[in-house]
Amino acid sequence: MKEWKIFGIPFTHAISLLSFMVVIISIWVHIEIRLAEINVELFNMKQDLVLHKTDNRKDLEILRSDLKVDTKEILRKIDEIQIYLRNK
């Protein structure tokens, strides 16, 4: 019985080697696809971070201005109370 050979390798070994190479290539392709997905997600997260950072900065400025107005009002009321107490 003649044994089949491909490139000098027995047929069963050649099939095994080919299967191994296909598995390695498919794993590599899967990893590359997953890395591309992760890069897209990372890019989107960075964009969201920049957007939220800008929104947070605006909100903080609004809160600061509201706090200034409230503080001025409180100080005005304290001054009125002090004036009232001095006059008594």
PDB file of C-alpha atoms in Angstrom:
ATOM      1  CA  MET A   1       0.000   0.000   0.000  1.00  0.00           C
ATOM      2  CA  LYS A   2       1.385   3.329  -1.051  1.00  0.00           C
ATOM      3  CA  GLU A   3       1.343   6.152   1.474  1.00  0.00           C
ATOM      4  CA  TRP A   4       0.213   9.493   0.107  1.00  0.00           C
ATOM      5  CA  LYS A   5       2.583  12.415   0.621  1.00  0.00           C
ATOM      6  CA  ILE A   6       2.153  16.147   0.174  1.00  0.00           C
ATOM      7  CA  PHE A   7       5.410  18.123  -0.023  1.00  0.00           C
ATOM      8  CA  GLY A   8       7.179  15.088   1.414  1.00  0.00           C
ATOM      9  CA  ILE A   9       4.916  14.960   4.480  1.00  0.00           C
ATOM     10  CA  PRO A  10       2.539  12.041   5.057  1.00  0.00           C
ATOM     11  CA  PHE A  11      -1.052  12.939   4.098  1.00  0.00           C
ATOM     12  CA  THR A  12      -2.402  12.703   7.669  1.00  0.00           C
ATOM     13  CA  HIS A  13       0.385  14.942   8.992  1.00  0.00           C
ATOM     14  CA  ALA A  14      -0.246  17.433   6.186  1.00  0.00           C
ATOM     15  CA  ILE A  15      -3.959  17.551   7.056  1.00  0.00           C
ATOM     16  CA  SER A  16      -3.096  18.022  10.740  1.00  0.00           C
ATOM     17  CA  LEU A  17      -0.609  20.786   9.923  1.00  0.00           C
ATOM     18  CA  LEU A  18      -3.119  22.492   7.646  1.00  0.00           C
ATOM     19  CA  SER A  19      -5.810  22.289  10.338  1.00  0.00           C
ATOM     20  CA  PHE A  20      -3.404  23.723  12.912  1.00  0.00           C
ATOM     21  CA  MET A  21      -2.525  26.621  10.602  1.00  0.00           C
ATOM     22  CA  VAL A  22      -6.222  27.333   9.916  1.00  0.00           C
ATOM     23  CA  VAL A  23      -6.910  27.406  13.667  1.00  0.00           C
ATOM     24  CA  ILE A  24      -3.969  29.757  14.310  1.00  0.00           C
ATOM     25  CA  ILE A  25      -5.099  32.071  11.487  1.00  0.00           C
ATOM     26  CA  SER A  26      -8.709  32.091  12.685  1.00  0.00           C
ATOM     27  CA  ILE A  27      -7.588  32.919  16.243  1.00  0.00           C
ATOM     28  CA  TRP A  28      -5.391  35.712  14.919  1.00  0.00           C
ATOM     29  CA  VAL A  29      -8.272  37.139  12.834  1.00  0.00           C
ATOM     30  CA  HIS A  30     -10.619  36.922  15.829  1.00  0.00           C
ATOM     31  CA  ILE A  31      -8.104  38.764  18.023  1.00  0.00           C
ATOM     32  CA  GLU A  32      -7.598  41.464  15.386  1.00  0.00           C
ATOM     33  CA  ILE A  33     -11.361  41.972  15.065  1.00  0.00           C
ATOM     34  CA  ARG A  34     -11.770  42.181  18.840  1.00  0.00           C
ATOM     35  CA  LEU A  35      -8.894  44.679  19.095  1.00  0.00           C
ATOM     36  CA  ALA A  36     -10.556  46.828  16.430  1.00  0.00           C
ATOM     37  CA  GLU A  37     -13.838  46.706  18.378  1.00  0.00           C
ATOM     38  CA  ILE A  38     -12.031  47.690  21.575  1.00  0.00           C
ATOM     39  CA  ASN A  39     -10.324  50.583  19.788  1.00  0.00           C
ATOM     40  CA  VAL A  40     -13.686  51.837  18.505  1.00  0.00           C
ATOM     41  CA  GLU A  41     -15.197  51.566  21.994  1.00  0.00           C
ATOM     42  CA  LEU A  42     -12.203  53.396  23.475  1.00  0.00           C
ATOM     43  CA  PHE A  43     -12.495  56.169  20.892  1.00  0.00           C
ATOM     44  CA  ASN A  44     -16.214  56.539  21.635  1.00  0.00           C
ATOM     45  CA  MET A  45     -15.534  56.641  25.375  1.00  0.00           C
ATOM     46  CA  LYS A  46     -12.927  59.360  24.875  1.00  0.00           C
ATOM     47  CA  GLN A  47     -15.415  61.383  22.821  1.00  0.00           C
ATOM     48  CA  ASP A  48     -18.056  60.936  25.533  1.00  0.00           C
ATOM     49  CA  LEU A  49     -15.535  61.991  28.170  1.00  0.00           C
ATOM     50  CA  VAL A  50     -14.736  65.184  26.282  1.00  0.00           C
ATOM     51  CA  LEU A  51     -18.444  65.900  25.794  1.00  0.00           C
ATOM     52  CA  HIS A  52     -19.311  65.259  29.442  1.00  0.00           C
ATOM     53  CA  LYS A  53     -16.283  67.244  30.587  1.00  0.00           C
ATOM     54  CA  THR A  54     -17.568  70.257  28.657  1.00  0.00           C
ATOM     55  CA  ASP A  55     -21.086  69.757  30.016  1.00  0.00           C
ATOM     56  CA  ASN A  56     -19.755  69.415  33.561  1.00  0.00           C
ATOM     57  CA  ARG A  57     -17.716  72.591  33.178  1.00  0.00           C
ATOM     58  CA  LYS A  58     -20.843  74.491  32.067  1.00  0.00           C
ATOM     59  CA  ASP A  59     -22.859  73.051  34.947  1.00  0.00           C
ATOM     60  CA  LEU A  60     -20.125  73.977  37.404  1.00  0.00           C
ATOM     61  CA  GLU A  61     -20.079  77.560  36.151  1.00  0.00           C
ATOM     62  CA  ILE A  62     -23.859  77.779  36.549  1.00  0.00           C
ATOM     63  CA  LEU A  63     -23.596  76.409  40.097  1.00  0.00           C
ATOM     64  CA  ARG A  64     -20.840  78.882  40.935  1.00  0.00           C
ATOM     65  CA  SER A  65     -22.855  81.829  39.681  1.00  0.00           C
ATOM     66  CA  ASP A  66     -25.930  80.617  41.588  1.00  0.00           C
ATOM     67  CA  LEU A  67     -23.809  80.213  44.700  1.00  0.00           C
ATOM     68  CA  LYS A  68     -22.455  83.748  44.315  1.00  0.00           C
ATOM     69  CA  VAL A  69     -25.972  85.145  44.027  1.00  0.00           C
ATOM     70  CA  ASP A  70     -27.152  83.127  47.032  1.00  0.00           C
ATOM     71  CA  THR A  71     -24.113  84.134  49.080  1.00  0.00           C
ATOM     72  CA  LYS A  72     -24.664  87.802  48.266  1.00  0.00           C
ATOM     73  CA  GLU A  73     -28.295  87.490  49.303  1.00  0.00           C
ATOM     74  CA  ILE A  74     -27.336  85.808  52.579  1.00  0.00           C
ATOM     75  CA  LEU A  75     -24.731  88.491  53.312  1.00  0.00           C
ATOM     76  CA  ARG A  76     -27.272  91.215  52.565  1.00  0.00           C
ATOM     77  CA  LYS A  77     -29.734  89.640  54.998  1.00  0.00           C
ATOM     78  CA  ILE A  78     -27.005  89.342  57.659  1.00  0.00           C
ATOM     79  CA  ASP A  79     -26.178  93.022  57.178  1.00  0.00           C
ATOM     80  CA  GLU A  80     -29.844  93.913  57.591  1.00  0.00           C
ATOM     81  CA  ILE A  81     -30.032  91.866  60.786  1.00  0.00           C
ATOM     82  CA  GLN A  82     -26.867  93.533  62.132  1.00  0.00           C
ATOM     83  CA  ILE A  83     -28.231  96.979  61.332  1.00  0.00           C
ATOM     84  CA  TYR A  84     -31.516  96.105  62.993  1.00  0.00           C
ATOM     85  CA  LEU A  85     -29.717  94.821  66.115  1.00  0.00           C
ATOM     86  CA  ARG A  86     -27.492  97.906  66.364  1.00  0.00           C
ATOM     87  CA  ASN A  87     -30.444 100.234  66.180  1.00  0.00           C
ATOM     88  CA  LYS A  88     -32.227  98.500  69.035  1.00  0.00           C
TER      89      LYS A  88
END
